[in-house]
Tab-separated table of C-alpha atoms in Angstrom:
chain	number	residue	atom	x	y	z
D	1	MET	CA	1.825	30.119	-14.487
D	2	ILE	CA	2.457	26.699	-16.073
D	3	ASP	CA	0.525	25.364	-18.979
D	4	ILE	CA	-0.023	21.696	-18.182
D	5	LYS	CA	-2.035	20.870	-21.238
D	6	PHE	CA	1.294	19.853	-22.989
D	7	ILE	CA	1.079	16.577	-21.174
D	8	ALA	CA	-1.302	15.196	-23.688
D	9	LYS	CA	1.353	15.462	-26.386
D	10	PHE	CA	3.921	13.331	-24.707
D	11	LYS	CA	4.480	9.707	-25.667
D	12	ALA	CA	3.469	7.000	-23.276
D	13	LYS	CA	6.419	4.803	-22.510
D	14	GLY	CA	4.537	1.831	-21.016
D	15	LYS	CA	2.854	-0.739	-23.245
D	16	TYR	CA	1.211	2.024	-25.196
D	17	LYS	CA	3.648	3.843	-27.584
D	18	LYS	CA	1.422	6.496	-28.963
D	19	THR	CA	0.832	9.964	-27.452
D	20	TYR	CA	-1.315	10.235	-24.263
D	21	GLU	CA	-3.739	12.272	-26.347
D	22	ASN	CA	-4.550	9.417	-28.536
D	23	ALA	CA	-4.400	6.683	-25.800
D	24	LYS	CA	-7.330	4.280	-25.324
D	25	ILE	CA	-9.400	4.677	-22.222
D	26	SER	CA	-8.216	1.338	-20.887
D	27	TYR	CA	-4.557	2.643	-20.996
D	28	LEU	CA	-5.659	5.910	-19.280
D	29	ASN	CA	-7.421	3.875	-16.572
D	30	ARG	CA	-4.243	1.944	-16.061
D	31	ILE	CA	-2.414	5.269	-15.502
D	32	ARG	CA	-5.160	6.340	-13.074
D	33	TRP	CA	-4.791	3.127	-11.160
D	34	ALA	CA	-1.004	3.508	-10.954
D	35	VAL	CA	-1.183	7.069	-9.707
D	36	SER	CA	-3.905	6.065	-7.149
D	37	SER	CA	-1.596	3.311	-5.828
D	38	PHE	CA	1.109	5.827	-5.039
D	39	TYR	CA	-1.466	7.939	-3.244
D	40	PHE	CA	-2.508	4.852	-1.233
D	41	GLY	CA	1.118	3.932	-0.501
D	42	MET	CA	1.793	7.321	0.836
D	43	GLY	CA	-1.325	7.344	3.020
D	44	LEU	CA	-0.547	3.820	4.207
D	45	CYS	CA	2.899	4.840	5.382
D	46	PHE	CA	1.578	7.916	7.268
D	47	ALA	CA	-1.322	5.911	8.896
D	48	THR	CA	1.011	3.136	9.862
D	49	TRP	CA	3.240	5.628	11.881
D	50	ALA	CA	0.029	7.154	13.408
D	51	SER	CA	-1.335	3.904	14.532
D	52	ARG	CA	1.747	3.105	16.684
D	53	ILE	CA	2.264	6.622	18.313
D	54	PRO	CA	0.695	5.628	21.550
D	55	ASP	CA	2.851	2.453	21.709
D	56	ILE	CA	6.050	4.320	20.932
D	57	LYS	CA	5.162	7.047	23.428
D	58	THR	CA	4.963	4.400	26.214
D	59	THR	CA	7.951	2.443	25.127
D	60	LEU	CA	10.163	5.590	25.094
D	61	ASP	CA	8.494	6.867	28.337
D	62	LEU	CA	7.619	10.291	26.694
D	63	GLY	CA	5.445	12.974	28.393
D	64	SER	CA	2.860	14.803	26.435
D	65	ALA	CA	5.052	17.956	26.094
D	66	GLU	CA	8.056	15.915	25.118
D	67	LEU	CA	6.015	14.051	22.540
D	68	GLY	CA	4.723	17.392	21.330
D	69	SER	CA	8.318	18.626	20.896
D	70	ILE	CA	9.368	15.551	19.043
D	71	LEU	CA	6.515	15.874	16.685
D	72	PHE	CA	7.839	19.207	15.576
D	73	ALA	CA	10.496	17.370	13.727
D	74	VAL	CA	7.962	16.472	11.068
D	75	PRO	CA	7.139	20.036	10.044
D	76	VAL	CA	10.821	21.000	10.319
D	77	GLY	CA	11.622	18.394	7.749
D	78	GLN	CA	8.730	19.401	5.568
D	79	LEU	CA	9.464	23.190	5.808
D	80	LEU	CA	13.137	22.529	4.898
D	81	ILE	CA	12.435	20.697	1.702
D	82	MET	CA	9.373	22.824	0.678
D	83	PRO	CA	11.361	25.512	-1.293
D	84	PHE	CA	13.118	22.811	-3.258
D	85	SER	CA	10.256	20.181	-3.936
D	86	GLY	CA	8.642	22.082	-6.795
D	87	LYS	CA	12.002	22.836	-8.545
D	88	LEU	CA	13.222	19.293	-8.232
D	89	VAL	CA	9.888	17.906	-9.581
D	90	THR	CA	10.090	20.497	-12.492
D	91	ARG	CA	13.765	19.755	-13.314
D	92	TYR	CA	13.740	15.965	-13.080
D	93	GLY	CA	10.208	15.079	-13.717
D	94	SER	CA	7.505	14.063	-11.275
D	95	HIS	CA	7.629	10.405	-12.213
D	96	ARG	CA	11.418	10.206	-11.259
D	97	ILE	CA	10.994	12.151	-8.052
D	98	LEU	CA	7.979	10.203	-7.069
D	99	ILE	CA	9.866	6.845	-7.258
D	100	PHE	CA	12.866	8.217	-5.431
D	101	ALA	CA	10.805	10.038	-2.704
D	102	SER	CA	8.546	7.030	-2.226
D	103	LEU	CA	11.434	4.642	-1.611
D	104	LEU	CA	13.000	6.971	0.901
D	105	TYR	CA	9.686	7.586	2.598
D	106	VAL	CA	9.353	3.857	3.183
D	107	LEU	CA	12.804	3.724	4.501
D	108	SER	CA	12.133	6.523	6.868
D	109	LEU	CA	9.090	4.757	8.129
D	110	VAL	CA	11.146	1.771	8.938
D	111	ASN	CA	13.777	3.885	10.752
D	112	LEU	CA	10.982	5.072	13.021
D	113	GLY	CA	10.617	1.591	14.390
D	114	LEU	CA	14.340	1.491	15.208
D	115	ALA	CA	14.199	4.578	17.406
D	116	THR	CA	15.204	3.745	21.102
D	117	THR	CA	15.736	7.330	22.366
D	118	ALA	CA	13.918	10.642	21.999
D	119	TRP	CA	16.588	12.137	19.725
D	120	GLN	CA	16.778	9.153	17.398
D	121	LEU	CA	12.850	9.469	17.046
D	122	SER	CA	13.304	13.199	16.319
D	123	PHE	CA	15.756	12.580	13.656
D	124	ALA	CA	13.689	9.842	12.047
D	125	LEU	CA	10.661	12.032	12.128
D	126	PHE	CA	12.677	14.841	10.490
D	127	LEU	CA	13.446	12.557	7.582
D	128	PHE	CA	9.892	11.258	7.558
D	129	GLY	CA	8.609	14.751	7.106
D	130	LEU	CA	11.306	15.744	4.530
D	131	PHE	CA	10.700	12.758	2.172
D	132	GLY	CA	6.966	12.949	2.818
D	133	ASN	CA	6.697	16.548	1.431
D	134	LEU	CA	8.754	15.691	-1.572
D	135	ASN	CA	6.529	12.607	-2.143
D	136	ASN	CA	3.400	14.783	-1.721
D	137	ILE	CA	4.477	17.369	-4.351
D	138	ALA	CA	5.458	14.631	-6.883
D	139	VAL	CA	2.296	12.611	-6.401
D	140	ASN	CA	-0.032	15.558	-6.630
D	141	THR	CA	1.760	16.711	-9.849
D	142	GLN	CA	1.064	13.139	-11.254
D	143	GLY	CA	-2.567	13.620	-10.101
D	144	VAL	CA	-2.874	16.881	-12.011
D	145	TYR	CA	-1.390	15.336	-15.140
D	146	THR	CA	-3.818	12.467	-15.041
D	147	GLU	CA	-6.746	14.803	-14.520
D	148	VAL	CA	-5.709	16.659	-17.640
D	149	LEU	CA	-5.738	13.366	-19.587
D	150	PHE	CA	-9.251	12.502	-18.471
D	151	LYS	CA	-10.492	16.032	-19.077
D	152	LYS	CA	-12.670	15.875	-15.987
D	153	THR	CA	-12.261	16.338	-12.174
D	154	ILE	CA	-10.900	13.197	-10.526
D	155	MET	CA	-8.532	14.706	-7.893
D	156	SER	CA	-10.887	14.064	-5.135
D	157	SER	CA	-10.840	10.380	-5.851
D	158	PHE	CA	-7.044	10.365	-5.451
D	159	HIS	CA	-7.342	12.101	-2.142
D	160	GLY	CA	-10.105	9.601	-1.223
D	161	MET	CA	-7.554	6.791	-1.901
D	162	TRP	CA	-5.087	8.471	0.603
D	163	SER	CA	-7.802	8.531	3.151
D	164	PHE	CA	-8.764	5.015	2.444
D	165	ALA	CA	-5.179	3.978	2.971
D	166	GLY	CA	-5.381	5.682	6.377
D	167	PHE	CA	-8.330	3.456	7.223
D	168	THR	CA	-6.442	0.431	5.937
D	169	GLY	CA	-3.349	1.320	7.915
D	170	ALA	CA	-5.393	1.674	11.035
D	171	LEU	CA	-6.884	-1.831	10.680
D	172	VAL	CA	-3.435	-3.213	9.887
D	173	GLY	CA	-2.226	-1.554	13.078
D	174	LEU	CA	-5.044	-3.137	15.050
D	175	GLY	CA	-3.921	-6.521	13.757
D	176	MET	CA	-0.338	-5.913	14.476
D	177	LEU	CA	-1.057	-4.874	18.075
D	178	ALA	CA	-3.173	-8.051	18.439
D	179	LEU	CA	-0.237	-10.071	17.272
D	180	GLN	CA	2.017	-8.215	19.587
D	181	LEU	CA	4.453	-7.258	16.824
D	182	SER	CA	6.930	-4.478	17.502
D	183	PRO	CA	6.611	-1.205	15.659
D	184	PHE	CA	9.796	-2.099	13.667
D	185	HIS	CA	8.398	-5.417	12.368
D	186	HIS	CA	5.102	-3.644	11.715
D	187	PHE	CA	6.648	-0.876	9.765
D	188	LEU	CA	8.882	-3.242	7.832
D	189	ILE	CA	6.062	-5.358	6.679
D	190	VAL	CA	4.013	-2.359	5.455
D	191	GLY	CA	7.104	-0.988	3.793
D	192	ALA	CA	7.624	-4.204	1.845
D	193	ILE	CA	3.910	-4.033	0.747
D	194	VAL	CA	4.321	-0.448	-0.470
D	195	VAL	CA	7.495	-1.290	-2.392
D	196	LEU	CA	5.759	-4.130	-4.161
D	197	MET	CA	2.940	-1.845	-5.203
D	198	MET	CA	5.485	0.544	-6.538
D	199	ALA	CA	7.168	-2.264	-8.513
D	200	PHE	CA	3.811	-3.114	-10.223
D	201	ASN	CA	2.880	0.406	-11.078
D	202	TYR	CA	5.845	2.756	-11.627
D	203	LYS	CA	6.046	2.028	-15.359
D	204	PHE	CA	2.640	3.611	-15.859
D	205	LEU	CA	3.451	7.002	-14.188
D	206	ILE	CA	3.142	9.891	-16.667
D	207	LYS	CA	6.647	10.785	-17.924
D	208	ALA	CA	7.002	14.488	-18.786
D	209	LYS	CA	8.697	17.674	-17.528
D	210	GLU	CA	7.035	20.875	-16.936
D	211	ILE	CA	8.079	23.828	-19.064
D	212	PRO	CA	7.324	27.007	-17.131
D	213	LYS	CA	6.427	30.161	-18.971
D	214	ALA	CA	8.200	33.453	-18.309
D	215	GLU	CA	5.825	35.837	-16.563
D	216	LYS	CA	6.148	39.291	-15.020
D	217	LYS	CA	5.194	39.534	-11.322
D	218	LYS	CA	4.790	42.342	-8.976
D	219	LEU	CA	7.021	42.089	-5.909
D	220	PHE	CA	5.368	42.283	-2.447
D	221	SER	CA	1.975	42.352	-3.778
D	222	LYS	CA	-0.838	42.261	-1.165
D	223	PRO	CA	-2.593	38.893	-1.110
D	224	ASP	CA	-6.333	38.766	-1.990
D	225	SER	CA	-8.259	39.027	1.271
D	226	ALA	CA	-10.719	36.295	0.100
D	227	LEU	CA	-7.826	33.960	-0.218
D	228	ILE	CA	-6.589	34.693	3.227
D	229	TYR	CA	-9.947	33.929	4.679
D	230	LEU	CA	-10.002	30.665	2.788
D	231	GLY	CA	-6.557	29.831	4.126
D	232	LEU	CA	-7.724	30.630	7.666
D	233	ILE	CA	-10.578	28.181	7.218
D	234	GLY	CA	-8.207	25.657	5.903
D	235	PHE	CA	-5.879	26.319	8.838
D	236	CYS	CA	-8.669	25.501	11.332
D	237	CYS	CA	-9.735	22.353	9.394
D	238	MET	CA	-6.240	20.991	8.981
D	239	ALA	CA	-5.263	21.781	12.561
D	240	SER	CA	-8.214	19.515	13.622
D	241	GLU	CA	-7.300	16.828	11.103
D	242	GLY	CA	-3.617	16.870	12.221
D	243	VAL	CA	-4.682	16.530	15.800
D	244	MET	CA	-6.736	13.455	15.025
D	245	PHE	CA	-3.914	11.932	13.189
D	246	ASP	CA	-1.335	12.225	15.900
D	247	TRP	CA	-3.335	12.376	19.071
D	248	SER	CA	-6.557	10.311	18.603
D	249	GLY	CA	-4.735	7.116	19.713
D	250	VAL	CA	-3.109	8.778	22.693
D	251	TYR	CA	-6.508	10.281	23.679
D	252	PHE	CA	-8.090	6.749	23.605
D	253	LYS	CA	-5.175	5.342	25.564
D	254	ASP	CA	-4.820	7.925	28.260
D	255	VAL	CA	-8.299	9.538	28.567
D	256	ILE	CA	-10.727	6.929	27.350
D	257	GLN	CA	-8.390	4.244	28.765
D	258	ALA	CA	-9.478	1.802	25.997
D	259	PRO	CA	-8.133	-1.775	26.509
D	260	GLY	CA	-5.392	-3.207	24.377
D	261	PRO	CA	-5.695	-2.913	20.688
D	262	LEU	CA	-8.950	-0.773	21.046
D	263	VAL	CA	-6.572	2.330	21.509
D	264	ILE	CA	-6.759	2.921	17.774
D	265	LEU	CA	-10.594	2.606	17.500
D	266	GLY	CA	-11.041	6.312	17.603
D	267	TYR	CA	-8.427	6.809	14.731
D	268	THR	CA	-10.064	4.085	12.730
D	269	SER	CA	-13.495	5.564	13.017
D	270	PHE	CA	-12.178	9.058	12.111
D	271	MET	CA	-10.427	7.702	8.999
D	272	ILE	CA	-13.375	5.734	7.831
D	273	MET	CA	-15.743	8.819	7.817
D	274	MET	CA	-13.039	11.080	6.259
D	275	ALA	CA	-12.495	8.623	3.471
D	276	GLY	CA	-16.254	8.115	2.932
D	277	GLY	CA	-16.858	11.904	2.957
D	278	ARG	CA	-14.337	12.481	0.352
D	279	PHE	CA	-15.699	9.878	-2.017
D	280	PHE	CA	-19.388	11.242	-1.636
D	281	GLY	CA	-18.642	14.930	-0.787
D	282	ASP	CA	-19.059	16.118	-4.464
D	283	GLY	CA	-22.651	14.739	-4.547
D	284	LEU	CA	-23.503	16.439	-1.389
D	285	ILE	CA	-22.158	19.795	-2.458
D	286	LEU	CA	-24.028	19.432	-5.782
D	287	LYS	CA	-27.252	18.909	-3.785
D	288	PHE	CA	-26.924	21.291	-0.898
D	289	GLY	CA	-24.335	23.758	-1.973
D	290	ARG	CA	-20.722	24.550	-0.813
D	291	LYS	CA	-21.643	27.009	1.888
D	292	THR	CA	-24.239	24.768	3.591
D	293	VAL	CA	-21.932	21.767	3.502
D	294	MET	CA	-18.901	23.526	4.842
D	295	GLN	CA	-21.061	25.179	7.628
D	296	ILE	CA	-22.362	21.710	8.633
D	297	SER	CA	-18.859	20.316	8.456
D	298	GLY	CA	-17.624	22.953	10.868
D	299	VAL	CA	-20.431	22.183	13.412
D	300	LEU	CA	-19.595	18.519	13.042
D	301	ILE	CA	-15.967	19.076	13.921
D	302	SER	CA	-16.951	21.080	16.989
D	303	ALA	CA	-19.782	18.646	18.027
D	304	GLY	CA	-17.467	15.658	17.706
D	305	LEU	CA	-14.523	17.101	19.624
D	306	PHE	CA	-16.810	18.431	22.462
D	307	THR	CA	-18.697	15.163	22.666
D	308	SER	CA	-15.321	13.266	23.200
D	309	VAL	CA	-14.410	15.750	25.914
D	310	PHE	CA	-17.688	15.650	27.901
D	311	PHE	CA	-18.327	11.892	27.367
D	312	PRO	CA	-14.936	10.308	27.562
D	313	TYR	CA	-16.053	6.727	26.955
D	314	ILE	CA	-15.470	4.334	24.092
D	315	ILE	CA	-18.818	4.297	22.350
D	316	PRO	CA	-19.563	8.014	22.591
D	317	SER	CA	-16.108	8.987	21.631
D	318	THR	CA	-15.876	6.589	18.731
D	319	ILE	CA	-19.047	8.157	17.345
D	320	ALA	CA	-17.682	11.555	18.157
D	321	PHE	CA	-14.508	10.942	16.112
D	322	MET	CA	-16.671	9.829	13.199
D	323	PHE	CA	-18.222	13.214	13.247
D	324	VAL	CA	-14.868	14.904	13.169
D	325	GLY	CA	-13.791	12.717	10.239
D	326	LEU	CA	-16.950	13.543	8.242
D	327	GLY	CA	-16.485	17.304	9.114
D	328	VAL	CA	-12.950	17.567	7.825
D	329	SER	CA	-13.395	15.436	4.761
D	330	THR	CA	-14.821	18.011	2.311
D	331	ILE	CA	-13.519	21.289	3.536
D	332	VAL	CA	-9.991	21.489	2.200
D	333	PRO	CA	-10.832	19.999	-1.355
D	334	THR	CA	-13.719	22.592	-1.531
D	335	LEU	CA	-11.348	25.358	-0.542
D	336	TYR	CA	-8.904	24.494	-3.315
D	337	SER	CA	-11.779	24.386	-5.799
D	338	ILE	CA	-12.981	27.899	-4.847
D	339	ALA	CA	-9.396	29.271	-4.750
D	340	GLY	CA	-8.635	28.058	-8.291
D	341	LYS	CA	-11.614	30.028	-9.581
D	342	ASN	CA	-10.710	33.234	-8.000
D	343	PRO	CA	-11.273	36.032	-10.713
D	344	ASN	CA	-8.493	38.232	-9.444
D	345	VAL	CA	-5.538	35.882	-8.903
D	346	PRO	CA	-4.121	33.185	-11.348
D	347	PRO	CA	-5.022	29.663	-10.131
D	348	GLY	CA	-1.463	28.664	-9.268
D	349	GLU	CA	-0.874	31.623	-7.021
D	350	ALA	CA	-4.303	31.355	-5.345
D	351	LEU	CA	-3.761	27.698	-4.537
D	352	THR	CA	-0.269	28.540	-3.152
D	353	ILE	CA	-1.690	31.171	-0.836
D	354	VAL	CA	-4.506	28.980	0.471
D	355	SER	CA	-2.561	25.668	0.800
D	356	SER	CA	0.419	27.440	2.534
D	357	VAL	CA	-1.833	28.934	5.236
D	358	SER	CA	-3.862	25.735	5.576
D	359	PHE	CA	-0.775	23.573	5.828
D	360	LEU	CA	0.430	25.572	8.801
D	361	GLY	CA	-2.588	24.238	10.792
D	362	PHE	CA	-1.612	20.670	9.961
D	363	LEU	CA	1.958	21.278	11.036
D	364	MET	CA	1.325	23.341	14.134
D	365	GLY	CA	-1.826	21.704	15.641
D	366	PRO	CA	-0.363	18.394	16.924
D	367	PRO	CA	2.728	19.843	18.634
D	368	VAL	CA	0.652	22.701	20.309
D	369	ILE	CA	-1.761	20.013	21.660
D	370	GLY	CA	1.112	18.517	23.577
D	371	TYR	CA	2.012	21.756	25.270
D	372	ILE	CA	-1.560	22.561	26.225
D	373	ALA	CA	-2.011	18.949	27.495
D	374	GLU	CA	1.078	19.320	29.623
D	375	LEU	CA	-0.183	22.594	31.145
D	376	SER	CA	-3.716	21.372	31.775
D	377	SER	CA	-5.035	18.084	30.329
D	378	LEU	CA	-5.520	16.295	27.031
D	379	ARG	CA	-9.273	16.790	27.338
D	380	PHE	CA	-8.847	20.498	27.633
D	381	SER	CA	-6.585	20.608	24.624
D	382	PHE	CA	-9.217	18.687	22.530
D	383	ALA	CA	-11.841	21.271	23.755
D	384	PHE	CA	-9.643	24.051	22.465
D	385	ILE	CA	-9.399	22.558	19.026
D	386	GLY	CA	-13.107	22.058	19.039
D	387	LEU	CA	-13.485	25.791	18.889
D	388	PHE	CA	-11.924	25.815	15.487
D	389	GLY	CA	-15.139	24.110	14.006
D	390	VAL	CA	-17.166	27.004	15.248
D	391	LEU	CA	-14.758	29.428	13.693
D	392	ILE	CA	-15.046	27.597	10.379
D	393	ALA	CA	-18.856	27.839	10.344
D	394	ILE	CA	-18.603	31.592	11.141
D	395	MET	CA	-15.959	32.401	8.650
D	396	VAL	CA	-17.787	30.412	5.814
D	397	SER	CA	-20.897	32.541	6.312
D	398	ARG	CA	-18.916	35.753	5.689
D	399	ILE	CA	-17.237	34.852	2.471
D	400	LYS	CA	-19.273	35.690	-0.646
D	401	ALA	CA	-17.168	33.428	-2.913
D	402	ILE	CA	-18.616	30.345	-1.124
D	403	GLN	CA	-22.048	29.573	-2.596
């Protein structure tokens, strides 16, 4: 385990020269804003790519199965760097790795717009996934450090900024489509904006290195069954989320047959509700309890996806995707909160188990959708994912740790 309370003793190297522990609230708020801006920048890059998937699919004349295969390049890149991300952040400091990874993430985004063949798009997506994972580990480490300084839970607000960036990226994508700008010029403009945000905020990142404590561990110990169940719930949720990111635009283009720029209307509605749910989810859980909120969330995911399948029209499907966004918004943050309080497993190990199983859903869901769509139809594949919401509601009811 790693003691992260040491962060308060480090000296701030921005305009404030004292230790973080003695820093004024105004300076801490500036740190929080800086870290939030990096969450926003990462989310904006990802949403920018997602908003142009239908256009790139058409330009490169890709079939559903071929696009599904190409999308596998993202998880391959993420999985390749995953064993090293934490070690790099620990050795060099999350503030350095975050700046480095963010710049390369932006460059990878721009490279996606230059792809003219399937293999070029695959390689660009591989780099996009690789630097995206490194960016993700570094920015979440900064988020944890900032939460320690504030001595209260603020991580959900950071993830809310990521979701808000997704909504912003969808709106920007709508405007770029209306202006008939190519994906390359679109990605270049967004990349420049993210770099400017970094330039104004990088000095306020928390500058510290982790010092891991030596600890004896049992080899090949059996994972806690409750954590596995939590991971499976996360798998179902993140599979639904990943499908919405990568396939909602394609669904509106090929199934709904939305005209022109309206192809990203479903993605936009999904992102609005996911962002809103993350900003207000804590209040709902406090009022109704975790179990009730998570069960309702699972039902919303299924109801939304099934509605879009049975009523493939613009207005019903837009509302349906809003249901899905609201459904997925609170599940994963709640799972992480529960896992961190597991009485039998240290928080770090518990979160690793749950997040690893959950993340597989996010990686595997979108490519699998392509194969199912090729064998049957995109509507059938969305109906298949719709079953995951029902599974979430059932599994939540059987876990005693969820109250």
